[in-house]
PDB file of C-alpha atoms in Angstrom:
ATOM      1  CA  MET A1101     205.876  94.847  99.058  1.00  0.00           C
ATOM      2  CA  HIS A1102     204.425  91.668  97.560  1.00  0.00           C
ATOM      3  CA  ALA A1103     205.893  88.241  98.347  1.00  0.00           C
ATOM      4  CA  PHE A1104     205.283  87.141  94.725  1.00  0.00           C
ATOM      5  CA  PRO A1105     203.666  88.534  91.543  1.00  0.00           C
ATOM      6  CA  HIS A1106     199.879  88.984  91.600  1.00  0.00           C
ATOM      7  CA  GLU A1107     199.795  88.142  95.310  1.00  0.00           C
ATOM      8  CA  SER A1108     196.288  89.483  95.984  1.00  0.00           C
ATOM      9  CA  LEU A1109     194.921  87.733  92.890  1.00  0.00           C
ATOM     10  CA  VAL A1110     196.319  84.354  93.948  1.00  0.00           C
ATOM     11  CA  PHE A1111     194.984  84.699  97.504  1.00  0.00           C
ATOM     12  CA  GLY A1112     191.617  85.733  96.106  1.00  0.00           C
ATOM     13  CA  LEU A1113     191.396  82.599  93.965  1.00  0.00           C
ATOM     14  CA  ILE A1114     192.478  80.380  96.875  1.00  0.00           C
ATOM     15  CA  LEU A1115     189.585  81.854  98.842  1.00  0.00           C
ATOM     16  CA  ALA A1116     187.336  81.176  95.844  1.00  0.00           C
ATOM     17  CA  LEU A1117     188.301  77.490  95.992  1.00  0.00           C
ATOM     18  CA  ALA A1118     187.500  77.430  99.715  1.00  0.00           C
ATOM     19  CA  THR A1119     184.178  79.086  98.890  1.00  0.00           C
ATOM     20  CA  ALA A1120     183.345  76.375  96.349  1.00  0.00           C
ATOM     21  CA  ALA A1121     184.094  73.584  98.823  1.00  0.00           C
ATOM     22  CA  ALA A1122     182.068  75.185 101.627  1.00  0.00           C
ATOM     23  CA  PHE A1123     179.069  76.095  99.465  1.00  0.00           C
ATOM     24  CA  ASN A1124     178.726  72.745  97.716  1.00  0.00           C
ATOM     25  CA  TRP A1125     179.166  70.635 100.843  1.00  0.00           C
ATOM     26  CA  SER A1126     176.650  72.855 102.631  1.00  0.00           C
ATOM     27  CA  TRP A1127     174.108  72.537  99.824  1.00  0.00           C
ATOM     28  CA  VAL A1128     174.328  68.743  99.632  1.00  0.00           C
ATOM     29  CA  ALA A1129     174.117  68.393 103.418  1.00  0.00           C
ATOM     30  CA  GLN A1130     171.118  70.721 103.581  1.00  0.00           C
ATOM     31  CA  HIS A1131     169.431  68.853 100.721  1.00  0.00           C
ATOM     32  CA  THR A1132     169.933  65.494 102.425  1.00  0.00           C
ATOM     33  CA  ILE A1133     168.334  66.766 105.637  1.00  0.00           C
ATOM     34  CA  THR A1134     165.602  69.021 104.226  1.00  0.00           C
ATOM     35  CA  SER A1135     164.354  66.381 101.776  1.00  0.00           C
ATOM     36  CA  GLN A1136     163.542  64.121 104.747  1.00  0.00           C
ATOM     37  CA  MET A1137     161.642  66.761 106.730  1.00  0.00           C
ATOM     38  CA  PRO A1138     157.863  67.286 106.764  1.00  0.00           C
ATOM     39  CA  PRO A1139     156.759  69.602 103.912  1.00  0.00           C
ATOM     40  CA  LEU A1140     157.918  73.194 104.447  1.00  0.00           C
ATOM     41  CA  SER A1141     155.514  76.000 103.543  1.00  0.00           C
ATOM     42  CA  ILE A1142     155.812  79.762 103.025  1.00  0.00           C
ATOM     43  CA  ARG A1143     152.340  79.963 104.541  1.00  0.00           C
ATOM     44  CA  ARG A1144     153.857  78.813 107.843  1.00  0.00           C
ATOM     45  CA  PRO A1145     157.183  80.669 107.863  1.00  0.00           C
ATOM     46  CA  LYS A1146     157.839  80.518 111.619  1.00  0.00           C
ATOM     47  CA  TRP A1147     157.116  76.795 111.794  1.00  0.00           C
ATOM     48  CA  SER A1148     159.213  76.089 108.698  1.00  0.00           C
ATOM     49  CA  LEU A1149     162.185  78.109 109.963  1.00  0.00           C
ATOM     50  CA  ALA A1150     161.928  76.447 113.370  1.00  0.00           C
ATOM     51  CA  MET A1151     162.019  73.039 111.682  1.00  0.00           C
ATOM     52  CA  LEU A1152     165.236  73.966 109.912  1.00  0.00           C
ATOM     53  CA  PHE A1153     167.146  75.847 112.584  1.00  0.00           C
ATOM     54  CA  SER A1154     166.255  73.423 115.381  1.00  0.00           C
ATOM     55  CA  HIS A1155     167.899  70.583 113.446  1.00  0.00           C
ATOM     56  CA  ARG A1156     171.517  70.424 114.649  1.00  0.00           C
ATOM     57  CA  GLN A1157     173.027  68.857 111.510  1.00  0.00           C
ATOM     58  CA  TRP A1158     171.164  71.254 109.231  1.00  0.00           C
ATOM     59  CA  LEU A1159     172.332  74.214 111.311  1.00  0.00           C
ATOM     60  CA  ILE A1160     175.958  73.069 111.036  1.00  0.00           C
ATOM     61  CA  ALA A1161     175.591  72.799 107.260  1.00  0.00           C
ATOM     62  CA  PHE A1162     174.021  76.261 107.143  1.00  0.00           C
ATOM     63  CA  ILE A1163     176.884  77.775 109.173  1.00  0.00           C
ATOM     64  CA  VAL A1164     179.434  76.192 106.815  1.00  0.00           C
ATOM     65  CA  GLY A1165     177.599  77.924 103.959  1.00  0.00           C
ATOM     66  CA  ILE A1166     177.818  81.258 105.801  1.00  0.00           C
ATOM     67  CA  ILE A1167     181.565  80.743 106.255  1.00  0.00           C
ATOM     68  CA  GLY A1168     181.786  80.079 102.530  1.00  0.00           C
ATOM     69  CA  TRP A1169     179.990  83.366 101.857  1.00  0.00           C
ATOM     70  CA  VAL A1170     182.532  85.223 104.035  1.00  0.00           C
ATOM     71  CA  PHE A1171     185.339  83.638 102.005  1.00  0.00           C
ATOM     72  CA  TYR A1172     183.525  84.741  98.856  1.00  0.00           C
ATOM     73  CA  VAL A1173     183.322  88.388  99.969  1.00  0.00           C
ATOM     74  CA  LEU A1174     187.044  88.364 100.789  1.00  0.00           C
ATOM     75  CA  ALA A1175     187.806  86.787  97.408  1.00  0.00           C
ATOM     76  CA  LEU A1176     185.874  89.535  95.605  1.00  0.00           C
ATOM     77  CA  ALA A1177     187.937  92.164  97.403  1.00  0.00           C
ATOM     78  CA  LEU A1178     191.123  90.570  96.043  1.00  0.00           C
ATOM     79  CA  ALA A1179     190.227  89.284  92.565  1.00  0.00           C
ATOM     80  CA  PRO A1180     187.923  90.155  89.635  1.00  0.00           C
ATOM     81  CA  LEU A1181     184.375  88.821  89.754  1.00  0.00           C
ATOM     82  CA  SER A1182     184.684  86.768  86.553  1.00  0.00           C
ATOM     83  CA  LEU A1183     187.793  84.914  87.798  1.00  0.00           C
ATOM     84  CA  VAL A1184     186.316  84.258  91.248  1.00  0.00           C
ATOM     85  CA  GLN A1185     183.144  82.866  89.688  1.00  0.00           C
ATOM     86  CA  SER A1186     185.040  80.732  87.182  1.00  0.00           C
ATOM     87  CA  VAL A1187     186.942  79.040  90.014  1.00  0.00           C
ATOM     88  CA  SER A1188     183.724  78.624  91.992  1.00  0.00           C
ATOM     89  CA  ALA A1189     181.961  77.145  88.947  1.00  0.00           C
ATOM     90  CA  GLY A1190     184.408  74.259  88.938  1.00  0.00           C
ATOM     91  CA  GLY A1191     183.168  73.501  92.431  1.00  0.00           C
ATOM     92  CA  VAL A1192     180.057  71.914  90.918  1.00  0.00           C
ATOM     93  CA  GLY A1193     182.304  68.897  90.460  1.00  0.00           C
ATOM     94  CA  LEU A1194     182.661  68.837  94.239  1.00  0.00           C
ATOM     95  CA  LEU A1195     178.877  68.929  94.495  1.00  0.00           C
ATOM     96  CA  ALA A1196     178.725  65.751  92.399  1.00  0.00           C
ATOM     97  CA  VAL A1197     181.251  64.043  94.684  1.00  0.00           C
ATOM     98  CA  PHE A1198     179.447  65.146  97.842  1.00  0.00           C
ATOM     99  CA  ALA A1199     176.067  64.087  96.409  1.00  0.00           C
ATOM    100  CA  GLN A1200     177.385  60.618  95.568  1.00  0.00           C
ATOM    101  CA  ARG A1201     178.812  60.179  99.055  1.00  0.00           C
ATOM    102  CA  ALA A1202     175.590  61.413 100.669  1.00  0.00           C
ATOM    103  CA  THR A1203     173.263  59.133  98.674  1.00  0.00           C
ATOM    104  CA  GLY A1204     175.575  56.167  98.169  1.00  0.00           C
ATOM    105  CA  GLU A1205     174.581  56.098  94.482  1.00  0.00           C
ATOM    106  CA  ARG A1206     177.305  55.949  91.818  1.00  0.00           C
ATOM    107  CA  LEU A1207     177.189  58.729  89.255  1.00  0.00           C
ATOM    108  CA  PRO A1208     177.244  57.818  85.534  1.00  0.00           C
ATOM    109  CA  ALA A1209     180.636  57.921  83.809  1.00  0.00           C
ATOM    110  CA  ARG A1210     179.486  60.787  81.589  1.00  0.00           C
ATOM    111  CA  GLU A1211     178.927  62.955  84.658  1.00  0.00           C
ATOM    112  CA  TRP A1212     182.464  62.273  85.850  1.00  0.00           C
ATOM    113  CA  VAL A1213     183.674  63.294  82.380  1.00  0.00           C
ATOM    114  CA  ALA A1214     181.887  66.597  82.934  1.00  0.00           C
ATOM    115  CA  VAL A1215     183.661  66.972  86.274  1.00  0.00           C
ATOM    116  CA  GLY A1216     186.959  66.351  84.476  1.00  0.00           C
ATOM    117  CA  ILE A1217     186.180  69.063  81.914  1.00  0.00           C
ATOM    118  CA  ALA A1218     185.589  71.536  84.729  1.00  0.00           C
ATOM    119  CA  GLY A1219     188.879  70.467  86.345  1.00  0.00           C
ATOM    120  CA  VAL A1220     190.782  71.034  83.096  1.00  0.00           C
ATOM    121  CA  GLY A1221     189.233  74.489  82.953  1.00  0.00           C
ATOM    122  CA  LEU A1222     190.629  75.262  86.398  1.00  0.00           C
ATOM    123  CA  VAL A1223     194.109  74.142  85.292  1.00  0.00           C
ATOM    124  CA  PHE A1224     193.907  76.410  82.236  1.00  0.00           C
ATOM    125  CA  LEU A1225     192.679  79.246  84.416  1.00  0.00           C
ATOM    126  CA  GLY A1226     195.660  78.848  86.735  1.00  0.00           C
ATOM    127  CA  ALA A1227     198.054  78.873  83.760  1.00  0.00           C
ATOM    128  CA  SER A1228     196.461  82.053  82.429  1.00  0.00           C
ATOM    129  CA  LEU A1229     197.214  83.918  85.674  1.00  0.00           C
ATOM    130  CA  ALA A1230     200.753  84.550  84.441  1.00  0.00           C
ATOM    131  CA  GLY A1231     199.294  87.579  82.688  1.00  0.00           C
ATOM    132  CA  GLY A1232     197.425  88.966  85.695  1.00  0.00           C
ATOM    133  CA  SER A1233     193.878  90.233  85.253  1.00  0.00           C
ATOM    134  CA  ASP A1234     191.952  93.386  84.532  1.00  0.00           C
ATOM    135  CA  ASP A1235     189.926  94.417  87.595  1.00  0.00           C
ATOM    136  CA  GLY A1236     187.396  96.299  85.450  1.00  0.00           C
ATOM    137  CA  ASP A1237     185.602  99.349  86.832  1.00  0.00           C
ATOM    138  CA  VAL A1238     183.122 100.011  89.616  1.00  0.00           C
ATOM    139  CA  GLY A1239     180.130  99.711  87.306  1.00  0.00           C
ATOM    140  CA  HIS A1240     177.119 102.014  86.928  1.00  0.00           C
ATOM    141  CA  TRP A1241     174.236 101.897  89.385  1.00  0.00           C
ATOM    142  CA  LYS A1242     171.689 101.698  86.556  1.00  0.00           C
ATOM    143  CA  ALA A1243     173.371  98.610  85.104  1.00  0.00           C
ATOM    144  CA  ILE A1244     173.453  96.927  88.509  1.00  0.00           C
ATOM    145  CA  ALA A1245     169.805  97.829  89.218  1.00  0.00           C
ATOM    146  CA  PHE A1246     168.809  96.458  85.807  1.00  0.00           C
ATOM    147  CA  TRP A1247     170.656  93.220  86.578  1.00  0.00           C
ATOM    148  CA  PHE A1248     168.697  92.815  89.832  1.00  0.00           C
ATOM    149  CA  ILE A1249     165.328  93.509  88.166  1.00  0.00           C
ATOM    150  CA  ILE A1250     165.898  91.094  85.280  1.00  0.00           C
ATOM    151  CA  SER A1251     167.098  88.409  87.705  1.00  0.00           C
ATOM    152  CA  TRP A1252     163.979  88.728  89.872  1.00  0.00           C
ATOM    153  CA  LEU A1253     161.661  88.629  86.850  1.00  0.00           C
ATOM    154  CA  LEU A1254     163.343  85.549  85.390  1.00  0.00           C
ATOM    155  CA  ALA A1255     163.218  83.804  88.772  1.00  0.00           C
ATOM    156  CA  ALA A1256     159.463  84.393  88.899  1.00  0.00           C
ATOM    157  CA  MET A1257     159.121  82.919  85.406  1.00  0.00           C
ATOM    158  CA  PHE A1258     161.001  79.735  86.334  1.00  0.00           C
ATOM    159  CA  LEU A1259     158.867  79.321  89.450  1.00  0.00           C
ATOM    160  CA  GLY A1260     155.683  79.933  87.463  1.00  0.00           C
ATOM    161  CA  PRO A1261     155.024  79.444  83.739  1.00  0.00           C
ATOM    162  CA  PHE A1262     158.334  77.682  82.952  1.00  0.00           C
ATOM    163  CA  ALA A1263     158.118  75.175  85.840  1.00  0.00           C
ATOM    164  CA  PRO A1264     155.859  72.580  84.126  1.00  0.00           C
ATOM    165  CA  PHE A1265     158.432  72.144  81.347  1.00  0.00           C
ATOM    166  CA  LEU A1266     161.319  71.390  83.730  1.00  0.00           C
ATOM    167  CA  ALA A1267     162.363  68.415  85.831  1.00  0.00           C
ATOM    168  CA  PRO A1268     160.983  68.349  89.403  1.00  0.00           C
ATOM    169  CA  GLY A1269     162.765  70.934  91.525  1.00  0.00           C
ATOM    170  CA  ALA A1270     164.737  72.330  88.570  1.00  0.00           C
ATOM    171  CA  GLY A1271     162.730  75.552  88.386  1.00  0.00           C
ATOM    172  CA  PHE A1272     163.419  76.161  92.065  1.00  0.00           C
ATOM    173  CA  GLY A1273     167.127  75.490  91.533  1.00  0.00           C
ATOM    174  CA  ILE A1274     167.354  77.912  88.611  1.00  0.00           C
ATOM    175  CA  ALA A1275     165.341  80.596  90.425  1.00  0.00           C
ATOM    176  CA  ALA A1276     167.537  80.313  93.514  1.00  0.00           C
ATOM    177  CA  GLY A1277     170.638  80.488  91.311  1.00  0.00           C
ATOM    178  CA  LEU A1278     169.360  83.666  89.675  1.00  0.00           C
ATOM    179  CA  MET A1279     168.839  85.214  93.110  1.00  0.00           C
ATOM    180  CA  TYR A1280     172.276  84.178  94.373  1.00  0.00           C
ATOM    181  CA  ALA A1281     173.899  85.456  91.158  1.00  0.00           C
ATOM    182  CA  ALA A1282     172.180  88.831  91.511  1.00  0.00           C
ATOM    183  CA  ALA A1283     173.415  89.009  95.095  1.00  0.00           C
ATOM    184  CA  ASP A1284     176.963  88.207  93.934  1.00  0.00           C
ATOM    185  CA  VAL A1285     176.923  91.040  91.396  1.00  0.00           C
ATOM    186  CA  GLY A1286     175.592  93.418  94.051  1.00  0.00           C
ATOM    187  CA  THR A1287     178.232  92.249  96.528  1.00  0.00           C
ATOM    188  CA  LYS A1288     180.999  93.086  94.050  1.00  0.00           C
ATOM    189  CA  ALA A1289     179.624  96.642  93.912  1.00  0.00           C
ATOM    190  CA  ALA A1290     179.163  96.911  97.698  1.00  0.00           C
ATOM    191  CA  VAL A1291     182.803  96.049  98.476  1.00  0.00           C
ATOM    192  CA  HIS A1292     183.779  99.406  96.923  1.00  0.00           C
ATOM    193  CA  GLY A1293     182.197 101.151  99.938  1.00  0.00           C
ATOM    194  CA  GLY A1294     180.684 104.629 100.014  1.00  0.00           C
ATOM    195  CA  TRP A1295     177.298 104.957  98.317  1.00  0.00           C
ATOM    196  CA  TRP A1296     177.736 101.436  96.951  1.00  0.00           C
ATOM    197  CA  LEU A1297     176.911 100.139 100.427  1.00  0.00           C
ATOM    198  CA  LEU A1298     173.268 100.819  99.518  1.00  0.00           C
ATOM    199  CA  ALA A1299     173.532  97.699  97.356  1.00  0.00           C
ATOM    200  CA  ILE A1300     173.530  95.669 100.576  1.00  0.00           C
ATOM    201  CA  ALA A1301     169.713  95.969 100.766  1.00  0.00           C
ATOM    202  CA  PRO A1302     168.941  94.181  97.454  1.00  0.00           C
ATOM    203  CA  VAL A1303     171.831  91.806  98.120  1.00  0.00           C
ATOM    204  CA  TRP A1304     170.287  90.583 101.360  1.00  0.00           C
ATOM    205  CA  ALA A1305     166.795  90.573  99.843  1.00  0.00           C
ATOM    206  CA  SER A1306     168.092  88.318  97.070  1.00  0.00           C
ATOM    207  CA  HIS A1307     169.837  86.055  99.563  1.00  0.00           C
ATOM    208  CA  GLY A1308     166.642  85.748 101.596  1.00  0.00           C
ATOM    209  CA  LEU A1309     164.590  84.855  98.532  1.00  0.00           C
ATOM    210  CA  ALA A1310     167.232  82.398  97.343  1.00  0.00           C
ATOM    211  CA  PHE A1311     167.324  80.705 100.751  1.00  0.00           C
ATOM    212  CA  THR A1312     163.549  80.262 100.768  1.00  0.00           C
ATOM    213  CA  ILE A1313     163.401  79.019  97.183  1.00  0.00           C
ATOM    214  CA  ILE A1314     166.245  76.512  97.481  1.00  0.00           C
ATOM    215  CA  GLN A1315     164.901  74.971 100.706  1.00  0.00           C
ATOM    216  CA  LEU A1316     161.507  74.455  99.046  1.00  0.00           C
ATOM    217  CA  GLY A1317     163.295  73.042  96.013  1.00  0.00           C
ATOM    218  CA  PHE A1318     165.197  70.509  98.132  1.00  0.00           C
ATOM    219  CA  GLN A1319     161.856  68.850  98.906  1.00  0.00           C
ATOM    220  CA  ARG A1320     160.900  68.681  95.233  1.00  0.00           C
ATOM    221  CA  GLY A1321     163.986  67.377  93.461  1.00  0.00           C
ATOM    222  CA  ARG A1322     167.326  65.643  93.982  1.00  0.00           C
ATOM    223  CA  ALA A1323     170.611  67.365  94.733  1.00  0.00           C
ATOM    224  CA  LEU A1324     171.891  67.763  91.166  1.00  0.00           C
ATOM    225  CA  ALA A1325     168.539  69.065  89.900  1.00  0.00           C
ATOM    226  CA  THR A1326     168.244  71.673  92.649  1.00  0.00           C
ATOM    227  CA  ALA A1327     171.601  72.583  94.167  1.00  0.00           C
ATOM    228  CA  GLY A1328     173.344  71.634  90.906  1.00  0.00           C
ATOM    229  CA  LEU A1329     171.328  73.959  88.697  1.00  0.00           C
ATOM    230  CA  SER A1330     171.446  76.648  91.353  1.00  0.00           C
ATOM    231  CA  SER A1331     175.234  76.356  91.514  1.00  0.00           C
ATOM    232  CA  PHE A1332     175.534  76.515  87.727  1.00  0.00           C
ATOM    233  CA  CYS A1333     173.471  79.716  87.532  1.00  0.00           C
ATOM    234  CA  THR A1334     175.165  81.209  90.578  1.00  0.00           C
ATOM    235  CA  ASN A1335     178.594  80.775  89.012  1.00  0.00           C
ATOM    236  CA  ALA A1336     177.927  81.221  85.299  1.00  0.00           C
ATOM    237  CA  LEU A1337     175.814  84.377  85.428  1.00  0.00           C
ATOM    238  CA  PRO A1338     178.234  86.531  87.465  1.00  0.00           C
ATOM    239  CA  ILE A1339     180.981  85.677  84.958  1.00  0.00           C
ATOM    240  CA  LEU A1340     178.760  87.374  82.396  1.00  0.00           C
ATOM    241  CA  GLY A1341     178.026  90.118  84.916  1.00  0.00           C
ATOM    242  CA  GLY A1342     181.719  90.779  85.400  1.00  0.00           C
ATOM    243  CA  VAL A1343     182.046  91.487  81.687  1.00  0.00           C
ATOM    244  CA  LEU A1344     178.774  93.379  81.109  1.00  0.00           C
ATOM    245  CA  VAL A1345     178.411  95.302  84.379  1.00  0.00           C
ATOM    246  CA  PHE A1346     182.007  95.809  85.525  1.00  0.00           C
ATOM    247  CA  SER A1347     183.781  95.792  82.117  1.00  0.00           C
ATOM    248  CA  GLU A1348     186.264  93.094  83.140  1.00  0.00           C
ATOM    249  CA  LYS A1349     188.491  92.095  80.209  1.00  0.00           C
ATOM    250  CA  PRO A1350     190.805  89.089  79.781  1.00  0.00           C
ATOM    251  CA  PRO A1351     194.460  89.698  78.819  1.00  0.00           C
ATOM    252  CA  GLY A1352     195.378  89.691  75.151  1.00  0.00           C
ATOM    253  CA  GLY A1353     197.282  87.131  73.130  1.00  0.00           C
ATOM    254  CA  THR A1354     197.755  83.484  74.085  1.00  0.00           C
ATOM    255  CA  LEU A1355     196.987  84.003  77.771  1.00  0.00           C
ATOM    256  CA  GLY A1356     193.751  85.735  76.903  1.00  0.00           C
ATOM    257  CA  ALA A1357     192.715  82.868  74.635  1.00  0.00           C
ATOM    258  CA  LEU A1358     193.661  80.361  77.343  1.00  0.00           C
ATOM    259  CA  ARG A1359     191.538  82.184  79.900  1.00  0.00           C
ATOM    260  CA  ILE A1360     188.541  82.212  77.553  1.00  0.00           C
ATOM    261  CA  VAL A1361     188.965  78.461  76.966  1.00  0.00           C
ATOM    262  CA  ALA A1362     189.181  78.036  80.754  1.00  0.00           C
ATOM    263  CA  PHE A1363     185.884  79.870  81.260  1.00  0.00           C
ATOM    264  CA  VAL A1364     184.217  77.735  78.589  1.00  0.00           C
ATOM    265  CA  CYS A1365     185.525  74.454  80.057  1.00  0.00           C
ATOM    266  CA  VAL A1366     184.579  75.310  83.629  1.00  0.00           C
ATOM    267  CA  VAL A1367     181.081  76.491  82.775  1.00  0.00           C
ATOM    268  CA  ALA A1368     180.464  73.638  80.295  1.00  0.00           C
ATOM    269  CA  GLY A1369     181.570  71.029  82.817  1.00  0.00           C
ATOM    270  CA  ALA A1370     179.499  72.611  85.549  1.00  0.00           C
ATOM    271  CA  ALA A1371     176.445  72.772  83.295  1.00  0.00           C
ATOM    272  CA  ALA A1372     176.761  69.109  82.285  1.00  0.00           C
ATOM    273  CA  VAL A1373     177.036  67.944  85.886  1.00  0.00           C
ATOM    274  CA  ALA A1374     174.172  70.132  87.031  1.00  0.00           C
ATOM    275  CA  ARG A1375     171.731  69.412  84.224  1.00  0.00           C
ATOM    276  CA  LYS A1376     172.332  65.727  83.538  1.00  0.00           C
ATOM    277  CA  GLU A1377     170.143  64.221  86.256  1.00  0.00           C
ATOM    278  CA  THR A1378     166.494  63.389  85.505  1.00  0.00           C
ATOM    279  CA  PRO A1379     164.918  62.898  88.938  1.00  0.00           C
ATOM    280  CA  SER A1380     161.716  61.013  89.552  1.00  0.00           C
ATOM    281  CA  GLU A1381     158.546  63.007  90.092  1.00  0.00           C
ATOM    282  CA  PRO A1382     157.952  63.674  93.820  1.00  0.00           C
ATOM    283  CA  ALA A1383     154.548  64.177  95.354  1.00  0.00           C
ATOM    284  CA  PRO A1384     153.319  67.765  95.020  1.00  0.00           C
ATOM    285  CA  LEU A1385     153.856  69.941  98.063  1.00  0.00           C
ATOM    286  CA  ALA A1386     151.814  72.885  99.248  1.00  0.00           C
ATOM    287  CA  LEU A1387     153.308  76.338  99.134  1.00  0.00           C
TER     288      LEU A1387
END
């Protein structure tokens, strides 16, 4: 017996909000600390990992991020992927707040407008819940595998040939976001159990790559250019994945239109916050 209509959906979205707060605070805290460390290098993995995990404040921030990931997995078990990601996407506004508090620099008014747009999207999303939501289907393994492959290839492009055309650190932020988004899509499949548990392998591989890429990015660009772009990709792409891979559909009529407007507002606000900053060029670092 449910205490109120759509009980599991509401609890899932509450967990999604907690996920957004944990992830974005963790990212800003990690950026603040990592950007002040000696240059990390994938050629010295043990030394680089020791530098990170031996730093008490960084470790606390990392653990908060892990807690956020646990909340995310629980949210996926209770609510559709596209709704969970739409709520999480609005959390980029929190990233802007945390970044301002961490650096002491005031954000431009236009960036706060973008945060407001994302907030309006969350209000619309909450109003649209009166119609419930379509959970979609389990998805096909070929579609999920294709999503992983395309994500990895695009990440390589943003780290390589596309990087010179982007702001410092932005390519790393986008590549990490692609990896995290692929992991999110795989996680949605894995929570169904059975043979879908095999998806855990590429999920953890993607998380490992994303972790490495984002830490290197933190030393190359500011928070909104790295964690911001990563957060935008992480949240926007699985919304698309929910529709294309898991066949999630919004309700019809007015509520359906309201939910679509909510998705657009949340993603547009998140994109504006994440992409607005033009950081200064840092000194090149060795890989």
